[in-house]
Amino acid sequence: MSALPTPKPVSAVPSPCTNVCRMHGPTGWCEGCARTIPEIAAWSKLDDPGKRAVLALLPARRELLVEQHGVFSAAEPAGNAP
């Protein structure tokens, strides 16, 4: 009898997804969470330090999306502030 795979531990780092899944063409960032497609695709495989590294990039990206590109869905999501 083969052993069942060990489940991956639940991450302490929540996903920044806001369920506004539209890519902003000029930047390549999601208009909701400000991640790139590779970052979104890798999220479930990243360890917590890797997730925190991605999260650290997002506030500056959101600011650029809002201030320079007028993408208001990228405003800092309520409850996700550090």
XYZ file of C-alpha atoms in Angstrom:
82
model
C 0.000 0.000 0.000
C 1.457 3.403 -0.944
C 1.524 6.271 1.471
C -0.531 9.348 0.753
C 1.444 12.468 -0.084
C 2.063 14.789 2.826
C -0.149 17.850 2.474
C 1.640 21.150 2.031
C 1.400 23.285 5.183
C -0.989 26.199 5.015
C 0.827 29.458 4.357
C 0.808 32.220 6.939
C 1.054 34.741 4.086
C -2.341 35.545 2.531
C -2.745 36.009 -1.194
C -2.991 39.640 -2.333
C -5.657 38.661 -4.891
C -8.600 41.070 -4.912
C -10.630 39.147 -7.520
C -10.106 41.959 -10.030
C -8.207 39.903 -12.563
C -7.330 42.183 -15.483
C -3.835 42.641 -16.798
C -2.671 46.210 -17.421
C -0.967 46.061 -20.806
C 1.637 48.816 -20.406
C 2.967 47.485 -17.087
C 2.139 43.778 -17.265
C 0.673 43.968 -13.755
C -2.742 42.771 -12.623
C -5.006 45.781 -12.092
C -6.343 44.202 -8.898
C -3.292 42.890 -7.055
C -0.392 44.407 -9.063
C 1.360 41.051 -9.554
C 2.753 39.820 -12.857
C 1.462 36.662 -14.515
C 4.595 34.715 -13.470
C 4.156 35.904 -9.861
C 0.484 34.886 -9.874
C 1.303 31.484 -11.377
C 4.115 30.834 -8.886
C 2.219 32.019 -5.776
C 1.016 28.590 -4.619
C 4.528 27.148 -5.004
C 6.400 29.966 -3.236
C 7.522 29.581 0.362
C 6.514 32.283 2.840
C 9.730 34.350 2.381
C 9.166 34.254 -1.381
C 5.572 35.424 -0.942
C 6.707 38.232 1.351
C 9.251 39.314 -1.283
C 6.461 39.602 -3.870
C 4.198 41.410 -1.382
C 6.958 43.954 -0.727
C 6.847 45.000 -4.402
C 3.110 45.607 -4.551
C 2.553 48.937 -2.743
C 4.869 50.826 -5.128
C 3.253 49.122 -8.128
C -0.241 49.986 -6.888
C 0.826 53.590 -6.419
C 2.124 53.740 -10.002
C -1.017 52.112 -11.373
C -3.235 54.624 -9.594
C -1.184 57.814 -9.946
C 0.370 57.381 -13.389
C -2.123 55.133 -15.150
C -5.461 55.997 -13.486
C -6.189 52.381 -12.539
C -8.309 52.830 -9.427
C -8.941 49.122 -8.873
C -5.273 48.931 -7.840
C -5.808 51.131 -4.786
C -4.545 49.484 -1.594
C -7.201 46.893 -0.679
C -8.936 47.444 2.657
C -7.640 45.109 5.330
C -4.404 44.333 3.468
C -2.447 47.293 4.752
C 0.751 46.343 6.603
